[in-house]
CSV table of C-alpha atoms in Angstrom, one decimal:
chain,number,residue,atom,x,y,z
C,1,MET,CA,74.1,149.2,99.7
C,2,LYS,CA,71.4,151.6,100.9
C,3,ARG,CA,72.3,150.9,104.5
C,4,THR,CA,76.0,150.5,104.3
C,5,PHE,CA,76.8,153.6,102.2
C,6,PRO,CA,75.6,156.1,104.8
C,7,ALA,CA,77.5,154.2,107.5
C,8,ILE,CA,80.7,154.2,105.5
C,9,VAL,CA,80.4,157.9,104.8
C,10,ILE,CA,79.8,158.7,108.5
C,11,LEU,CA,82.7,156.5,109.7
C,12,ILE,CA,85.1,158.0,107.2
C,13,SER,CA,84.0,161.5,108.1
C,14,LEU,CA,84.5,160.8,111.8
C,15,SER,CA,87.9,159.4,111.1
C,16,LEU,CA,88.9,162.4,109.0
C,17,PHE,CA,87.6,164.8,111.6
C,18,GLY,CA,89.5,163.0,114.4
C,19,LEU,CA,92.7,163.0,112.3
C,20,ILE,CA,92.4,166.7,111.7
C,21,LEU,CA,92.0,167.3,115.5
C,22,LEU,CA,95.0,165.1,116.2
C,23,GLN,CA,97.0,167.1,113.6
C,24,ILE,CA,96.0,170.4,115.2
C,25,SER,CA,96.9,169.2,118.7
C,26,TRP,CA,100.2,167.7,117.5
C,27,PHE,CA,101.1,171.0,115.7
C,28,HIS,CA,100.1,173.1,118.8
C,29,ASN,CA,102.4,170.9,121.0
C,30,LEU,CA,105.2,171.1,118.4
C,31,LEU,CA,104.9,174.9,118.3
C,32,GLU,CA,105.1,175.2,122.1
C,33,THR,CA,108.0,172.8,122.3
C,34,THR,CA,109.9,174.6,119.5
C,35,ARG,CA,109.2,178.0,121.2
C,36,ASN,CA,110.5,176.8,124.6
C,37,GLN,CA,113.5,175.2,122.9
C,38,TYR,CA,114.4,178.3,121.0
C,39,ASP,CA,113.9,180.4,124.1
C,40,ASN,CA,116.2,178.2,126.2
C,41,ASN,CA,118.9,178.0,123.5
C,42,TYR,CA,118.6,181.8,123.0
C,43,THR,CA,119.3,182.4,126.7
C,44,GLN,CA,122.1,179.9,126.6
C,45,VAL,CA,123.7,181.7,123.6
C,46,GLY,CA,123.6,185.0,125.4
C,47,ALA,CA,125.2,183.6,128.6
C,48,THR,CA,127.9,181.8,126.6
C,49,VAL,CA,128.8,184.9,124.5
C,50,ALA,CA,128.8,187.1,127.7
C,51,ASP,CA,131.2,184.7,129.3
C,52,GLU,CA,133.4,184.6,126.2
C,53,LEU,CA,133.6,188.4,126.1
C,54,PHE,CA,134.5,188.6,129.8
C,55,ASN,CA,137.2,186.0,129.5
C,56,SER,CA,138.7,187.8,126.5
C,57,THR,CA,138.9,191.2,128.2
C,58,SER,CA,141.8,192.2,130.5
C,59,LYS,CA,141.6,190.9,134.0
C,60,PRO,CA,141.9,193.3,136.9
C,61,MET,CA,145.5,193.4,138.4
C,62,LEU,CA,146.4,193.7,142.1
C,63,ARG,CA,149.0,196.5,142.8
C,64,LEU,CA,150.8,197.6,146.1
C,65,PRO,CA,151.5,201.3,146.5
C,66,ARG,CA,155.2,202.4,146.9
C,67,ARG,CA,156.5,205.0,149.4
C,68,GLY,CA,160.0,206.4,149.5
C,69,GLY,CA,161.6,204.3,146.9
C,70,MET,CA,161.7,200.6,147.5
C,71,THR,CA,160.2,200.5,151.0
C,72,PHE,CA,156.6,199.4,151.7
C,73,ASN,CA,154.2,201.0,154.1
C,74,SER,CA,153.6,198.8,157.2
C,75,ASP,CA,149.8,199.2,156.5
C,76,PRO,CA,149.5,198.5,152.8
C,77,HIS,CA,146.3,199.1,150.8
C,78,PHE,CA,145.4,197.1,147.8
C,79,TYR,CA,144.1,198.7,144.6
C,80,PHE,CA,142.4,197.1,141.6
C,81,LEU,CA,143.1,198.3,138.1
C,82,LYS,CA,140.1,199.0,135.9
C,83,PRO,CA,139.6,196.1,133.4
C,84,THR,CA,139.5,196.6,129.6
C,85,LEU,CA,135.9,197.3,128.3
C,86,VAL,CA,134.4,195.1,125.5
C,87,GLY,CA,134.1,198.2,123.3
C,88,GLU,CA,137.8,198.8,123.6
C,89,LYS,CA,138.8,195.3,122.6
C,90,PHE,CA,136.2,194.2,120.1
C,91,THR,CA,134.4,195.7,117.1
C,92,SER,CA,130.7,195.3,116.4
C,93,GLN,CA,131.5,192.8,113.6
C,94,GLU,CA,133.5,190.6,115.9
C,95,VAL,CA,130.8,190.5,118.6
C,96,GLN,CA,128.2,189.8,116.0
C,97,GLU,CA,130.3,186.9,114.6
C,98,LYS,CA,130.6,185.4,118.1
C,99,ILE,CA,126.8,185.6,118.6
C,100,ARG,CA,126.2,184.1,115.2
C,101,ALA,CA,128.6,181.3,115.8
C,102,ASN,CA,126.9,180.4,119.1
C,103,PHE,CA,123.4,180.6,117.5
C,104,ASP,CA,124.6,178.1,114.9
C,105,ARG,CA,126.1,175.9,117.6
C,106,TYR,CA,122.8,175.8,119.4
C,107,ASN,CA,120.8,174.9,116.2
C,108,LEU,CA,119.4,178.4,115.7
C,109,LYS,CA,121.1,179.0,112.4
C,110,LYS,CA,118.2,180.8,110.8
C,111,LEU,CA,117.4,183.0,113.8
C,112,GLU,CA,117.9,186.7,113.1
C,113,PHE,CA,119.1,189.0,115.9
C,114,GLU,CA,120.2,192.5,116.9
C,115,PHE,CA,122.6,193.3,119.8
C,116,ALA,CA,124.3,196.0,121.8
C,117,VAL,CA,126.9,196.2,124.6
C,118,THR,CA,126.3,198.9,127.3
C,119,ASN,CA,128.3,200.2,130.2
C,120,ALA,CA,127.2,201.0,133.7
C,121,GLU,CA,125.6,204.3,132.6
C,122,ASP,CA,123.5,202.4,130.0
C,123,GLU,CA,125.5,204.0,127.2
C,124,TYR,CA,126.1,202.0,124.1
C,125,GLU,CA,129.7,200.9,123.5
C,126,LEU,CA,128.9,199.1,120.3
C,127,GLY,CA,125.9,197.4,118.6
C,128,SER,CA,124.3,196.3,115.4
C,129,LYS,CA,122.8,198.6,112.9
C,130,ASN,CA,119.1,198.1,113.6
C,131,PHE,CA,119.3,197.5,117.4
C,132,SER,CA,117.8,200.9,118.4
C,133,GLN,CA,114.8,200.3,116.1
C,134,GLU,CA,114.1,196.8,117.3
C,135,TYR,CA,114.9,197.4,121.0
C,136,PHE,CA,111.7,199.3,121.8
C,137,ASP,CA,109.3,196.9,120.1
C,138,THR,CA,108.5,194.6,123.1
C,139,VAL,CA,105.3,193.3,121.5
C,140,ASN,CA,106.8,191.3,118.6
C,141,ASN,CA,110.4,191.1,119.7
C,142,LYS,CA,112.1,189.1,122.5
C,143,ARG,CA,115.1,190.7,124.3
C,144,ARG,CA,117.5,189.4,126.9
C,145,TYR,CA,120.1,191.1,129.2
C,146,PHE,CA,123.4,189.3,130.0
C,147,PRO,CA,126.0,190.7,132.4
C,148,ILE,CA,129.5,190.6,131.0
C,149,ILE,CA,131.5,191.5,134.2
C,150,PRO,CA,130.1,189.6,137.3
C,151,ILE,CA,130.6,190.3,141.1
C,152,ASN,CA,133.6,188.6,142.8
C,153,ASN,CA,133.2,186.0,145.4
C,154,GLN,CA,133.9,188.4,148.3
C,155,ASP,CA,131.0,190.7,147.1
C,156,ILE,CA,133.6,193.3,146.2
C,157,GLU,CA,132.7,195.0,142.9
C,158,ILE,CA,135.4,194.4,140.3
C,159,GLY,CA,135.2,197.3,137.9
C,160,THR,CA,131.9,198.4,136.4
C,161,PRO,CA,129.4,195.8,135.0
C,162,GLU,CA,128.8,195.8,131.3
C,163,MET,CA,125.7,194.3,129.7
C,164,LEU,CA,125.1,192.4,126.5
C,165,ILE,CA,121.6,192.9,125.1
C,166,ILE,CA,120.4,190.5,122.4
C,167,VAL,CA,117.1,191.2,120.6
C,168,VAL,CA,115.4,188.7,118.4
C,169,PRO,CA,113.0,190.5,116.0
C,170,ASP,CA,109.6,188.8,115.4
C,171,PHE,CA,110.4,185.9,117.6
C,172,ASP,CA,107.2,184.0,117.0
C,173,LYS,CA,107.2,184.7,113.3
C,174,GLN,CA,110.7,183.3,113.0
C,175,ILE,CA,109.6,180.2,114.8
C,176,TRP,CA,106.7,179.8,112.3
C,177,ASP,CA,109.1,180.3,109.4
C,178,ALA,CA,111.4,177.6,110.9
C,179,LEU,CA,108.4,175.2,110.9
C,180,ARG,CA,107.0,176.2,107.5
C,181,TRP,CA,108.0,172.9,105.8
C,182,VAL,CA,106.5,170.9,108.7
C,183,ILE,CA,103.3,173.0,108.3
C,184,PHE,CA,103.4,172.6,104.5
C,185,GLY,CA,103.8,168.8,104.8
C,186,ALA,CA,101.0,168.5,107.3
C,187,VAL,CA,98.6,170.5,105.1
C,188,VAL,CA,99.6,168.5,102.0
C,189,PHE,CA,99.1,165.3,103.9
C,190,MET,CA,95.6,166.4,105.1
C,191,LEU,CA,94.7,167.5,101.5
C,192,VAL,CA,95.7,164.0,100.3
C,193,ILE,CA,93.5,162.4,102.9
C,194,VAL,CA,90.6,164.7,102.0
C,195,ALA,CA,91.1,164.0,98.3
C,196,ALA,CA,91.2,160.2,99.0
C,197,PHE,CA,88.0,160.6,101.0
C,198,TYR,CA,86.4,162.5,98.1
C,199,VAL,CA,87.5,159.9,95.6
C,200,THR,CA,86.2,157.1,97.8
C,201,VAL,CA,82.8,158.6,98.3
C,202,LYS,CA,82.6,159.5,94.6
C,203,SER,CA,83.5,155.9,93.7
C,204,LEU,CA,80.9,154.5,96.0
C,205,LEU,CA,78.3,156.8,94.5
C,206,TYR,CA,79.4,155.8,91.0
C,207,GLN,CA,79.2,152.1,92.0
C,208,LYS,CA,75.7,152.7,93.5
C,209,LYS,CA,74.6,154.5,90.4
C,210,LEU,CA,76.1,151.7,88.2
C,211,SER,CA,74.4,149.1,90.2
C,212,GLU,CA,71.0,150.8,89.7
C,213,ILE,CA,71.6,151.3,86.0
C,214,LYS,CA,72.5,147.6,85.6
C,215,SER,CA,69.4,146.6,87.5
C,216,ASP,CA,67.3,148.7,85.2
C,217,PHE,CA,69.1,147.2,82.2
C,218,ILE,CA,68.4,143.7,83.4
C,219,ASN,CA,64.8,144.5,84.0
C,220,ASN,CA,64.4,146.1,80.6
C,221,MET,CA,66.2,143.3,78.9
C,222,THR,CA,64.0,140.7,80.6
C,223,HIS,CA,60.9,142.6,79.5
C,224,GLU,CA,62.2,143.0,75.9
C,225,PHE,CA,62.9,139.2,75.6
C,226,LYS,CA,59.8,138.1,77.5
C,227,THR,CA,57.3,139.8,75.2
C,228,PRO,CA,58.6,138.2,71.9
C,229,LEU,CA,59.0,134.8,73.6
C,230,ALA,CA,55.5,135.0,74.9
C,231,THR,CA,54.2,136.0,71.4
C,232,ILE,CA,56.2,133.1,69.7
C,233,SER,CA,54.8,130.7,72.3
C,234,LEU,CA,51.2,131.8,71.5
C,235,ALA,CA,51.9,131.6,67.8
C,236,VAL,CA,53.3,128.0,68.1
C,237,ASP,CA,50.3,127.0,70.2
C,238,ALA,CA,48.0,128.4,67.5
C,239,LEU,CA,49.9,126.5,64.7
C,240,ARG,CA,49.2,123.3,66.6
C,241,ASN,CA,45.5,123.8,66.2
C,242,GLU,CA,44.1,121.7,63.4
C,243,LYS,CA,41.8,124.4,62.2
C,244,VAL,CA,44.8,126.8,61.8
C,245,GLN,CA,46.8,124.1,60.1
C,246,ASN,CA,44.1,123.6,57.5
C,247,ASP,CA,43.9,127.4,56.9
C,248,LYS,CA,46.9,128.5,54.8
C,249,GLU,CA,46.3,132.2,55.5
C,250,LYS,CA,46.3,131.7,59.2
C,251,THR,CA,49.3,129.4,59.1
C,252,LYS,CA,51.2,132.1,57.1
C,253,TYR,CA,50.0,134.8,59.5
C,254,PHE,CA,51.3,133.0,62.6
C,255,SER,CA,54.5,131.9,60.8
C,256,ASN,CA,55.2,135.6,60.0
C,257,ILE,CA,54.6,136.5,63.6
C,258,ILE,CA,57.2,134.0,64.7
C,259,LYS,CA,59.6,135.3,62.1
C,260,GLU,CA,59.1,138.9,63.1
C,261,GLU,CA,59.5,138.2,66.8
C,262,ASN,CA,62.6,136.2,66.0
C,263,VAL,CA,64.1,139.1,64.1
C,264,ARG,CA,63.2,141.4,66.9
C,265,MET,CA,65.0,139.2,69.5
C,266,ASN,CA,68.0,139.0,67.2
C,267,LYS,CA,68.1,142.7,66.9
C,268,HIS,CA,68.1,143.0,70.7
C,269,VAL,CA,70.9,140.4,71.0
C,270,GLU,CA,72.9,142.4,68.3
C,271,THR,CA,72.5,145.6,70.2
C,272,ILE,CA,73.8,144.0,73.5
C,273,LEU,CA,76.7,142.4,71.7
C,274,GLN,CA,77.5,145.7,69.9
C,275,ALA,CA,77.5,147.5,73.3
C,276,ALA,CA,79.8,144.9,74.8
C,277,PHE,CA,82.1,145.2,71.7
C,278,MET,CA,82.4,148.9,72.1
C,279,GLU,CA,83.1,148.5,75.8
C,280,LYS,CA,86.2,146.4,75.0
C,281,GLN,CA,87.7,148.4,72.1
C,282,GLU,CA,87.3,151.4,69.9
C,283,LEU,CA,84.8,151.4,67.1
C,284,GLN,CA,86.3,150.1,63.8
C,285,LEU,CA,85.4,152.3,60.9
C,286,ASN,CA,85.4,151.6,57.2
C,287,LEU,CA,85.5,155.2,55.9
C,288,THR,CA,84.0,156.1,52.5
C,289,SER,CA,82.7,159.2,50.9
C,290,LEU,CA,79.0,159.6,51.7
C,291,HIS,CA,76.3,162.2,51.0
C,292,VAL,CA,74.6,163.1,54.2
C,293,HIS,CA,71.3,163.9,52.4
C,294,ASP,CA,71.2,160.5,50.8
C,295,VAL,CA,71.7,158.8,54.1
C,296,ILE,CA,68.9,160.8,55.8
C,297,GLN,CA,66.5,160.0,53.0
C,298,ALA,CA,67.4,156.3,53.1
C,299,VAL,CA,66.8,156.1,56.8
C,300,LEU,CA,63.4,157.9,56.5
C,301,GLU,CA,62.3,155.3,53.9
C,302,ASN,CA,63.1,152.5,56.3
C,303,TYR,CA,60.8,154.2,58.9
C,304,GLN,CA,57.9,154.9,56.6
C,305,LEU,CA,55.6,152.4,58.2
C,306,GLN,CA,56.2,153.5,61.8
C,307,LEU,CA,55.9,157.2,60.7
C,308,GLN,CA,52.6,156.5,59.0
C,309,GLU,CA,51.3,154.7,62.0
C,310,LYS,CA,52.1,157.8,64.1
C,311,GLY,CA,50.6,160.1,61.5
C,312,ALA,CA,53.9,161.9,61.6
C,313,ASN,CA,54.6,165.2,59.7
C,314,ILE,CA,58.2,165.1,58.3
C,315,GLN,CA,59.9,168.3,57.1
C,316,LEU,CA,63.1,168.1,55.2
C,317,LEU,CA,65.1,171.3,55.0
C,318,LEU,CA,68.2,170.0,53.4
C,319,ASN,CA,69.9,173.3,52.6
C,320,ALA,CA,73.5,172.3,52.8
C,321,ARG,CA,75.3,173.2,49.5
C,322,ASN,CA,78.0,170.6,50.2
C,323,ASP,CA,76.9,167.4,52.1
C,324,LEU,CA,79.9,165.2,51.3
C,325,VAL,CA,81.6,163.6,54.4
C,326,LYS,CA,84.0,160.8,55.0
C,327,ALA,CA,82.2,158.3,57.2
C,328,ASP,CA,81.4,154.6,57.9
C,329,GLU,CA,78.2,153.9,55.9
C,330,VAL,CA,76.8,151.3,58.4
C,331,HIS,CA,77.5,153.2,61.6
C,332,PHE,CA,76.6,156.6,60.1
C,333,THR,CA,73.2,155.2,58.9
C,334,ASN,CA,72.6,153.6,62.3
C,335,LEU,CA,73.3,157.0,63.9
C,336,PHE,CA,70.4,158.6,62.1
C,337,SER,CA,68.3,155.5,62.5
C,338,ASN,CA,68.7,155.8,66.3
C,339,LEU,CA,67.8,159.5,66.2
C,340,ILE,CA,64.6,158.9,64.2
C,341,ASP,CA,63.7,155.9,66.3
C,342,ASN,CA,64.2,158.0,69.5
C,343,ALA,CA,61.9,160.7,68.1
C,344,ILE,CA,59.2,158.1,67.4
C,345,LYS,CA,59.5,156.4,70.8
C,346,TYR,CA,59.3,159.6,72.8
C,347,SER,CA,56.6,161.2,70.7
C,348,LYS,CA,53.2,162.6,71.5
C,349,GLU,CA,50.2,162.7,69.3
C,350,GLN,CA,50.6,164.5,66.0
C,351,LEU,CA,54.4,163.8,65.8
C,352,SER,CA,56.4,166.4,63.9
C,353,ILE,CA,60.0,165.9,62.9
C,354,VAL,CA,62.1,168.6,61.3
C,355,ILE,CA,65.4,167.5,59.7
C,356,SER,CA,67.5,170.4,58.5
C,357,THR,CA,71.1,170.9,57.2
C,358,HIS,CA,73.3,173.8,56.4
C,359,SER,CA,77.0,174.0,55.5
C,360,THR,CA,79.8,176.3,56.3
C,361,LYS,CA,83.2,176.4,54.7
C,362,ASN,CA,84.5,173.3,56.4
C,363,HIS,CA,81.5,171.7,58.3
C,364,ILE,CA,78.0,170.5,57.8
C,365,VAL,CA,75.5,171.0,60.6
C,366,ILE,CA,72.6,168.6,60.9
C,367,ARG,CA,69.6,169.2,63.2
C,368,VAL,CA,67.0,166.6,64.0
C,369,ALA,CA,64.1,168.2,66.0
C,370,ASP,CA,60.9,166.7,67.3
C,371,ASN,CA,57.9,167.9,69.3
C,372,GLY,CA,58.0,164.9,71.7
C,373,ILE,CA,57.8,164.8,75.4
C,374,GLY,CA,61.2,166.4,75.8
C,375,MET,CA,63.7,165.9,78.7
C,376,SER,CA,64.5,167.4,82.0
C,377,LYS,CA,67.9,169.1,82.6
C,378,GLU,CA,69.1,166.0,84.4
C,379,SER,CA,68.2,163.8,81.5
C,380,VAL,CA,69.9,166.2,79.0
C,381,LYS,CA,73.1,165.9,81.1
C,382,ARG,CA,73.0,162.1,81.1
C,383,VAL,CA,71.3,161.3,77.8
C,384,PHE,CA,74.6,160.0,76.3
C,385,GLU,CA,75.4,157.7,79.3
C,386,LYS,CA,75.3,154.0,78.7
C,387,PHE,CA,72.1,152.3,79.9
C,388,TYR,CA,70.6,155.6,80.9
C,389,ARG,CA,66.9,156.0,80.0
C,390,ALA,CA,65.0,159.3,80.4
C,391,HIS,CA,61.9,159.1,82.6
C,392,THR,CA,58.8,159.1,80.5
C,393,GLY,CA,56.2,160.0,83.1
C,394,ASN,CA,52.9,158.4,82.2
C,395,LEU,CA,54.2,157.1,78.9
C,396,HIS,CA,54.8,153.4,79.5
C,397,ASN,CA,55.2,152.1,75.9
C,398,VAL,CA,58.8,153.2,75.5
C,399,LYS,CA,61.1,150.2,75.1
C,400,GLY,CA,64.9,149.7,74.9
C,401,PHE,CA,68.1,149.2,76.8
C,402,GLY,CA,69.3,152.8,77.1
C,403,LEU,CA,72.1,152.1,74.6
C,404,GLY,CA,70.9,154.1,71.5
C,405,MET,CA,72.2,157.5,72.5
C,406,SER,CA,75.4,156.1,73.9
C,407,TYR,CA,76.0,154.4,70.6
C,408,VAL,CA,75.2,157.7,68.7
C,409,LYS,CA,77.8,159.6,70.8
C,410,THR,CA,80.4,156.8,70.3
C,411,VAL,CA,79.9,157.0,66.5
C,412,ILE,CA,80.1,160.8,66.4
C,413,ASP,CA,83.3,160.8,68.5
C,414,ALA,CA,84.8,158.1,66.3
C,415,HIS,CA,84.2,160.4,63.2
C,416,LYS,CA,85.7,163.3,65.1
C,417,GLY,CA,82.5,165.2,65.0
C,418,LYS,CA,80.4,166.9,67.7
C,419,ILE,CA,76.9,166.4,68.9
C,420,LYS,CA,74.8,168.4,71.4
C,421,VAL,CA,71.2,168.2,72.6
C,422,ASP,CA,68.7,170.9,73.5
C,423,SER,CA,65.4,169.9,75.1
C,424,THR,CA,62.5,171.4,77.0
C,425,LEU,CA,60.3,169.1,79.0
C,426,GLY,CA,56.9,168.8,77.3
C,427,LYS,CA,58.0,170.7,74.1
C,428,GLY,CA,60.5,168.5,72.3
C,429,THR,CA,64.1,167.7,71.7
C,430,THR,CA,66.7,168.9,69.1
C,431,PHE,CA,70.0,167.0,68.4
C,432,THR,CA,72.6,169.0,66.5
C,433,ILE,CA,75.5,167.2,64.7
C,434,ASP,CA,78.6,168.9,63.4
C,435,MET,CA,80.7,167.0,60.9
C,436,THR,CA,83.8,167.9,58.9
C,437,LEU,CA,83.1,168.2,55.1
C,438,LEU,CA,85.2,166.8,52.3
C,439,PRO,CA,86.3,169.4,49.7
C,440,GLU,CA,83.8,169.9,46.9
C,441,ASP,CA,86.3,168.9,44.2
C,442,LYS,CA,86.1,165.3,45.6
C,443,VAL,CA,82.4,165.0,45.0
């Protein structure tokens, strides 16, 4: 895992980077292709409209001059009549509709435009409302000129050429607007890929972390079972000795050792089974009315021997006026048992434990503080994780599976309470529990 994980991250990162580059290149090509297509279609629209306007205006007529009634001159001269101008035949609205129809025909339905028709003196015959404003902005706008009256085949000028001018405001911006859904889809697609990459890496890190935790758990479990089994083996060997068999006191002593170590192993097995049970389903509670102060005192009585061995100083500041809660007696007792056991395990010399309570209108707050070795910020964040055990530095006599605090959190959550931990490395730890009170009239 140590070798494959960096390789996986590097390969996925390279793939993601390559995909981003391909997306950028693809979009650049799409933008250029769309711009050229729009430009070509835009030119085609102008030419088509100019041709339609020319075909719709009056054609020049050929006329012979008369002299002396019905007779013709022997040297006749031909004259061309001046054709009808676009501004004389069409209104601005009609020309705009023609341009709009051709834009739609060439798949430029969303392209905005301004237009004007000019005569030979560059005077406006007709045009759109904002043409003058947009005409002079050559930086952002694109404009094209389309002759309406062409030159005849014999290079003889037929009338005076008119010009159709079409201006597309913010040409590039309109292209970007036309591609906005493509851009949006590409961005969303890339975000999905990045999110998938993040989730993959996070899952790999979690699996790596879980593998390490399970390895630690197996090592701890092996150690926890190996010690009592070795003790039982030595006690059994001692009982086989004839001198020990003839001495009732020694026989009783070694028998008690076997019994105690057996109880110890059963307790470990029960802890593991309980953790497995909680993994599969929610904690089943048998809720009854309990006095918190009574539970705390009962737990302390069970730990009298361990506390005496440590020379512990216990302070009880049970100031809560109302201490009645609805809780499961077994799990609630085990909760405090785990907190006291934790304080003893991670204690220094001259252990001091302060247990205090106070009540508000609807809640009771319980604090269990010790002057032990404390925890780092990382340990404080992870103290309620299953199988997690805080580093104890030079303290090597701390035993357990890292399930105690996880169990405490599970019990508190099942009772819809809250628990938080404050700790300073080298100074001690304080656990604060907040539970909902039962009304005093139910005491």
